PDB file of C-alpha atoms in Angstrom:
ATOM      1  CA  UNK A   1     -50.163-255.774   0.139  1.00  0.00           C
ATOM      2  CA  UNK A   2     -52.982-255.602  -2.388  1.00  0.00           C
ATOM      3  CA  UNK A   3     -55.544-253.033  -3.263  1.00  0.00           C
ATOM      4  CA  UNK A   4     -59.214-253.383  -4.169  1.00  0.00           C
ATOM      5  CA  UNK A   5     -61.190-250.681  -5.933  1.00  0.00           C
ATOM      6  CA  UNK A   6     -64.889-250.220  -5.139  1.00  0.00           C
ATOM      7  CA  UNK A   7     -66.979-247.866  -7.266  1.00  0.00           C
ATOM      8  CA  UNK A   8     -70.419-246.602  -6.314  1.00  0.00           C
ATOM      9  CA  UNK A   9     -72.764-244.492  -8.447  1.00  0.00           C
ATOM     10  CA  UNK A  10     -76.183-242.966  -7.804  1.00  0.00           C
ATOM     11  CA  UNK A  11     -78.927-245.121  -9.310  1.00  0.00           C
ATOM     12  CA  UNK A  12     -80.062-243.858 -12.725  1.00  0.00           C
ATOM     13  CA  UNK A  13     -83.500-242.895 -11.425  1.00  0.00           C
ATOM     14  CA  UNK A  14     -82.069-240.858  -8.539  1.00  0.00           C
ATOM     15  CA  UNK A  15     -81.510-237.121  -8.937  1.00  0.00           C
ATOM     16  CA  UNK A  16     -77.835-236.196  -8.752  1.00  0.00           C
ATOM     17  CA  UNK A  17     -77.489-232.475  -7.961  1.00  0.00           C
ATOM     18  CA  UNK A  18     -73.663-232.610  -7.818  1.00  0.00           C
ATOM     19  CA  UNK A  19     -73.524-234.108 -11.290  1.00  0.00           C
ATOM     20  CA  UNK A  20     -76.028-231.537 -12.555  1.00  0.00           C
ATOM     21  CA  UNK A  21     -73.892-228.708 -11.153  1.00  0.00           C
ATOM     22  CA  UNK A  22     -70.827-230.075 -12.933  1.00  0.00           C
ATOM     23  CA  UNK A  23     -72.779-230.468 -16.188  1.00  0.00           C
ATOM     24  CA  UNK A  24     -73.905-226.843 -15.913  1.00  0.00           C
ATOM     25  CA  UNK A  25     -70.379-225.572 -15.274  1.00  0.00           C
ATOM     26  CA  UNK A  26     -68.658-227.355 -18.192  1.00  0.00           C
ATOM     27  CA  UNK A  27     -69.979-225.101 -21.006  1.00  0.00           C
ATOM     28  CA  UNK A  28     -69.082-222.009 -18.960  1.00  0.00           C
ATOM     29  CA  UNK A  29     -65.474-223.253 -19.045  1.00  0.00           C
ATOM     30  CA  UNK A  30     -65.647-223.683 -22.818  1.00  0.00           C
ATOM     31  CA  UNK A  31     -65.987-227.454 -22.616  1.00  0.00           C
ATOM     32  CA  UNK A  32     -68.846-228.415 -24.910  1.00  0.00           C
ATOM     33  CA  UNK A  33     -70.198-231.728 -26.099  1.00  0.00           C
ATOM     34  CA  UNK A  34     -71.184-233.143 -22.720  1.00  0.00           C
ATOM     35  CA  UNK A  35     -74.875-233.871 -22.287  1.00  0.00           C
ATOM     36  CA  UNK A  36     -74.971-235.170 -18.722  1.00  0.00           C
ATOM     37  CA  UNK A  37     -72.713-235.823 -15.750  1.00  0.00           C
ATOM     38  CA  UNK A  38     -73.195-238.099 -12.781  1.00  0.00           C
ATOM     39  CA  UNK A  39     -70.982-238.098  -9.712  1.00  0.00           C
ATOM     40  CA  UNK A  40     -70.284-241.110  -7.552  1.00  0.00           C
ATOM     41  CA  UNK A  41     -67.602-242.433  -5.254  1.00  0.00           C
ATOM     42  CA  UNK A  42     -64.426-244.450  -5.665  1.00  0.00           C
ATOM     43  CA  UNK A  43     -62.807-246.286  -2.756  1.00  0.00           C
ATOM     44  CA  UNK A  44     -59.388-247.885  -2.567  1.00  0.00           C
ATOM     45  CA  UNK A  45     -59.194-250.611   0.081  1.00  0.00           C
ATOM     46  CA  UNK A  46     -55.717-251.783   1.062  1.00  0.00           C
ATOM     47  CA  UNK A  47     -55.791-255.413   2.140  1.00  0.00           C
ATOM     48  CA  UNK A  48     -53.353-257.502   4.117  1.00  0.00           C
ATOM     49  CA  UNK A  49     -51.672-259.933   1.764  1.00  0.00           C
ATOM     50  CA  UNK A  50     -52.767-260.568  -1.780  1.00  0.00           C
ATOM     51  CA  UNK A  51     -56.134-259.851  -3.334  1.00  0.00           C
ATOM     52  CA  UNK A  52     -57.698-263.306  -3.344  1.00  0.00           C
ATOM     53  CA  UNK A  53     -61.314-264.416  -3.631  1.00  0.00           C
ATOM     54  CA  UNK A  54     -61.839-264.117   0.131  1.00  0.00           C
ATOM     55  CA  UNK A  55     -60.589-260.521   0.134  1.00  0.00           C
ATOM     56  CA  UNK A  56     -62.825-259.654  -2.816  1.00  0.00           C
ATOM     57  CA  UNK A  57     -65.798-261.219  -1.045  1.00  0.00           C
ATOM     58  CA  UNK A  58     -65.090-259.124   2.072  1.00  0.00           C
ATOM     59  CA  UNK A  59     -64.814-256.037  -0.128  1.00  0.00           C
ATOM     60  CA  UNK A  60     -68.171-256.845  -1.759  1.00  0.00           C
ATOM     61  CA  UNK A  61     -69.757-257.125   1.684  1.00  0.00           C
ATOM     62  CA  UNK A  62     -68.127-253.825   2.714  1.00  0.00           C
ATOM     63  CA  UNK A  63     -69.460-252.228  -0.476  1.00  0.00           C
ATOM     64  CA  UNK A  64     -73.018-253.366   0.276  1.00  0.00           C
ATOM     65  CA  UNK A  65     -72.987-252.732   4.043  1.00  0.00           C
ATOM     66  CA  UNK A  66     -70.968-249.539   4.384  1.00  0.00           C
ATOM     67  CA  UNK A  67     -69.680-247.985   1.171  1.00  0.00           C
ATOM     68  CA  UNK A  68     -73.025-247.660  -0.592  1.00  0.00           C
ATOM     69  CA  UNK A  69     -76.600-246.893   0.313  1.00  0.00           C
ATOM     70  CA  UNK A  70     -78.526-249.572  -1.611  1.00  0.00           C
ATOM     71  CA  UNK A  71     -81.695-247.454  -1.695  1.00  0.00           C
ATOM     72  CA  UNK A  72     -80.103-244.767  -3.843  1.00  0.00           C
ATOM     73  CA  UNK A  73     -76.776-246.166  -5.067  1.00  0.00           C
ATOM     74  CA  UNK A  74     -75.416-249.052  -7.133  1.00  0.00           C
ATOM     75  CA  UNK A  75     -72.074-250.737  -6.571  1.00  0.00           C
ATOM     76  CA  UNK A  76     -70.751-250.690 -10.138  1.00  0.00           C
ATOM     77  CA  UNK A  77     -67.342-252.292  -9.603  1.00  0.00           C
ATOM     78  CA  UNK A  78     -65.446-254.350  -7.025  1.00  0.00           C
ATOM     79  CA  UNK A  79     -62.110-255.435  -8.466  1.00  0.00           C
ATOM     80  CA  UNK A  80     -58.435-255.788  -7.752  1.00  0.00           C
ATOM     81  CA  UNK A  81     -56.587-252.599  -8.667  1.00  0.00           C
ATOM     82  CA  UNK A  82     -54.031-253.173 -11.395  1.00  0.00           C
ATOM     83  CA  UNK A  83     -52.268-250.025 -10.250  1.00  0.00           C
ATOM     84  CA  UNK A  84     -53.983-247.908 -12.876  1.00  0.00           C
ATOM     85  CA  UNK A  85     -52.601-244.662 -11.391  1.00  0.00           C
ATOM     86  CA  UNK A  86     -52.255-242.949 -14.746  1.00  0.00           C
ATOM     87  CA  UNK A  87     -54.586-240.539 -16.482  1.00  0.00           C
TER      88      UNK A  87
ATOM     89  CA  UNK B   1     -74.020-241.578 -27.206  1.00  0.00           C
ATOM     90  CA  UNK B   2     -70.817-242.456 -25.397  1.00  0.00           C
ATOM     91  CA  UNK B   3     -69.711-242.304 -21.830  1.00  0.00           C
ATOM     92  CA  UNK B   4     -66.369-241.335 -20.323  1.00  0.00           C
ATOM     93  CA  UNK B   5     -65.343-242.232 -16.794  1.00  0.00           C
ATOM     94  CA  UNK B   6     -63.140-239.850 -14.798  1.00  0.00           C
ATOM     95  CA  UNK B   7     -61.695-240.982 -11.474  1.00  0.00           C
ATOM     96  CA  UNK B   8     -60.143-238.666  -8.916  1.00  0.00           C
ATOM     97  CA  UNK B   9     -58.388-239.638  -5.675  1.00  0.00           C
ATOM     98  CA  UNK B  10     -56.819-237.632  -2.854  1.00  0.00           C
ATOM     99  CA  UNK B  11     -53.044-237.440  -3.267  1.00  0.00           C
ATOM    100  CA  UNK B  12     -51.203-240.034  -1.141  1.00  0.00           C
ATOM    101  CA  UNK B  13     -49.666-237.366   1.112  1.00  0.00           C
ATOM    102  CA  UNK B  14     -53.038-235.723   1.811  1.00  0.00           C
ATOM    103  CA  UNK B  15     -55.043-236.745   4.871  1.00  0.00           C
ATOM    104  CA  UNK B  16     -58.335-238.403   3.978  1.00  0.00           C
ATOM    105  CA  UNK B  17     -60.702-238.271   6.959  1.00  0.00           C
ATOM    106  CA  UNK B  18     -63.582-239.928   5.062  1.00  0.00           C
ATOM    107  CA  UNK B  19     -61.375-242.872   4.186  1.00  0.00           C
ATOM    108  CA  UNK B  20     -60.135-243.077   7.768  1.00  0.00           C
ATOM    109  CA  UNK B  21     -63.705-243.143   9.048  1.00  0.00           C
ATOM    110  CA  UNK B  22     -64.558-246.009   6.696  1.00  0.00           C
ATOM    111  CA  UNK B  23     -61.400-247.901   7.714  1.00  0.00           C
ATOM    112  CA  UNK B  24     -62.391-247.514  11.373  1.00  0.00           C
ATOM    113  CA  UNK B  25     -65.927-248.741  10.773  1.00  0.00           C
ATOM    114  CA  UNK B  26     -65.048-251.915   8.835  1.00  0.00           C
ATOM    115  CA  UNK B  27     -63.812-253.999  11.807  1.00  0.00           C
ATOM    116  CA  UNK B  28     -66.874-252.955  13.826  1.00  0.00           C
ATOM    117  CA  UNK B  29     -68.967-254.585  11.076  1.00  0.00           C
ATOM    118  CA  UNK B  30     -66.902-257.759  11.330  1.00  0.00           C
ATOM    119  CA  UNK B  31     -64.955-257.045   8.146  1.00  0.00           C
ATOM    120  CA  UNK B  32     -61.293-257.599   8.951  1.00  0.00           C
ATOM    121  CA  UNK B  33     -58.167-257.657   6.830  1.00  0.00           C
ATOM    122  CA  UNK B  34     -58.322-254.080   5.567  1.00  0.00           C
ATOM    123  CA  UNK B  35     -55.398-251.884   6.575  1.00  0.00           C
ATOM    124  CA  UNK B  36     -56.373-248.573   4.957  1.00  0.00           C
ATOM    125  CA  UNK B  37     -59.138-246.981   2.930  1.00  0.00           C
ATOM    126  CA  UNK B  38     -59.079-243.903   0.750  1.00  0.00           C
ATOM    127  CA  UNK B  39     -62.150-242.257  -0.719  1.00  0.00           C
ATOM    128  CA  UNK B  40     -62.246-240.374  -3.980  1.00  0.00           C
ATOM    129  CA  UNK B  41     -64.701-239.494  -6.712  1.00  0.00           C
ATOM    130  CA  UNK B  42     -65.961-241.132  -9.883  1.00  0.00           C
ATOM    131  CA  UNK B  43     -67.662-239.154 -12.646  1.00  0.00           C
ATOM    132  CA  UNK B  44     -69.579-240.435 -15.647  1.00  0.00           C
ATOM    133  CA  UNK B  45     -69.646-237.902 -18.493  1.00  0.00           C
ATOM    134  CA  UNK B  46     -72.168-238.559 -21.273  1.00  0.00           C
ATOM    135  CA  UNK B  47     -70.892-237.194 -24.568  1.00  0.00           C
ATOM    136  CA  UNK B  48     -72.661-236.393 -27.824  1.00  0.00           C
ATOM    137  CA  UNK B  49     -71.665-238.983 -30.385  1.00  0.00           C
ATOM    138  CA  UNK B  50     -68.922-241.512 -29.926  1.00  0.00           C
ATOM    139  CA  UNK B  51     -66.013-241.365 -27.520  1.00  0.00           C
ATOM    140  CA  UNK B  52     -63.202-240.274 -29.828  1.00  0.00           C
ATOM    141  CA  UNK B  53     -59.826-238.703 -29.096  1.00  0.00           C
ATOM    142  CA  UNK B  54     -61.306-235.189 -29.121  1.00  0.00           C
ATOM    143  CA  UNK B  55     -63.933-236.154 -26.554  1.00  0.00           C
ATOM    144  CA  UNK B  56     -61.306-237.781 -24.336  1.00  0.00           C
ATOM    145  CA  UNK B  57     -59.153-234.669 -24.593  1.00  0.00           C
ATOM    146  CA  UNK B  58     -62.101-232.489 -23.542  1.00  0.00           C
ATOM    147  CA  UNK B  59     -62.760-234.874 -20.643  1.00  0.00           C
ATOM    148  CA  UNK B  60     -59.116-234.647 -19.556  1.00  0.00           C
ATOM    149  CA  UNK B  61     -59.372-230.854 -19.553  1.00  0.00           C
ATOM    150  CA  UNK B  62     -62.617-231.060 -17.568  1.00  0.00           C
ATOM    151  CA  UNK B  63     -60.895-233.394 -15.113  1.00  0.00           C
ATOM    152  CA  UNK B  64     -58.028-230.948 -14.561  1.00  0.00           C
ATOM    153  CA  UNK B  65     -60.095-227.738 -14.554  1.00  0.00           C
ATOM    154  CA  UNK B  66     -63.266-228.713 -12.745  1.00  0.00           C
ATOM    155  CA  UNK B  67     -63.487-232.296 -11.523  1.00  0.00           C
ATOM    156  CA  UNK B  68     -60.310-232.310  -9.449  1.00  0.00           C
ATOM    157  CA  UNK B  69     -58.380-229.914  -7.266  1.00  0.00           C
ATOM    158  CA  UNK B  70     -54.799-230.416  -8.448  1.00  0.00           C
ATOM    159  CA  UNK B  71     -53.375-229.229  -5.126  1.00  0.00           C
ATOM    160  CA  UNK B  72     -54.838-232.135  -3.189  1.00  0.00           C
ATOM    161  CA  UNK B  73     -56.132-234.633  -5.773  1.00  0.00           C
ATOM    162  CA  UNK B  74     -54.837-236.764  -8.638  1.00  0.00           C
ATOM    163  CA  UNK B  75     -56.822-237.670 -11.729  1.00  0.00           C
ATOM    164  CA  UNK B  76     -56.207-241.416 -11.803  1.00  0.00           C
ATOM    165  CA  UNK B  77     -58.278-242.373 -14.850  1.00  0.00           C
ATOM    166  CA  UNK B  78     -59.921-240.807 -17.895  1.00  0.00           C
ATOM    167  CA  UNK B  79     -61.253-243.510 -20.169  1.00  0.00           C
ATOM    168  CA  UNK B  80     -64.183-244.585 -22.280  1.00  0.00           C
ATOM    169  CA  UNK B  81     -66.645-246.583 -20.194  1.00  0.00           C
ATOM    170  CA  UNK B  82     -67.022-250.116 -21.488  1.00  0.00           C
ATOM    171  CA  UNK B  83     -70.361-250.290 -19.727  1.00  0.00           C
ATOM    172  CA  UNK B  84     -68.880-251.991 -16.680  1.00  0.00           C
ATOM    173  CA  UNK B  85     -72.149-251.646 -14.725  1.00  0.00           C
ATOM    174  CA  UNK B  86     -71.709-254.932 -12.906  1.00  0.00           C
ATOM    175  CA  UNK B  87     -70.249-255.634  -9.505  1.00  0.00           C
TER     176      UNK B  87
END
């Protein structure tokens, strides 16, 4: 069973109040040096079988049709997950 | 000016109703072959200057203190963004 990661971010020209709230909170926690924050979404799609080109194409269509709103968001990544579950 | 990406996902044992809703909607859009979906968050932190070890350490602290809830979420990635703004 494979896994595909889809990442969606607000378009640069779109206001991002969640990101702004985070950016405002960081200095209050003593974390300086950050000038801006933007918040988007990350999806993990488990697919039947391996992650092949057909599965990636279905994931790209899912990203455009369902996982993002193309008026205000960009799909910034659709890729097989290399099990990067480590900070 | 550098950019750090922080990715946060719900822990595997935590219910994820948003992901479940997406997983239920995919077949209705004709997109088959997905067995599960989980939805998390992706942050882009703009830092003053380059992304060095100190900046990454501050981003890791931000991820643990503010960007994630360690009871229900895992920080799955803290890394310099290689400007991967392409699907």
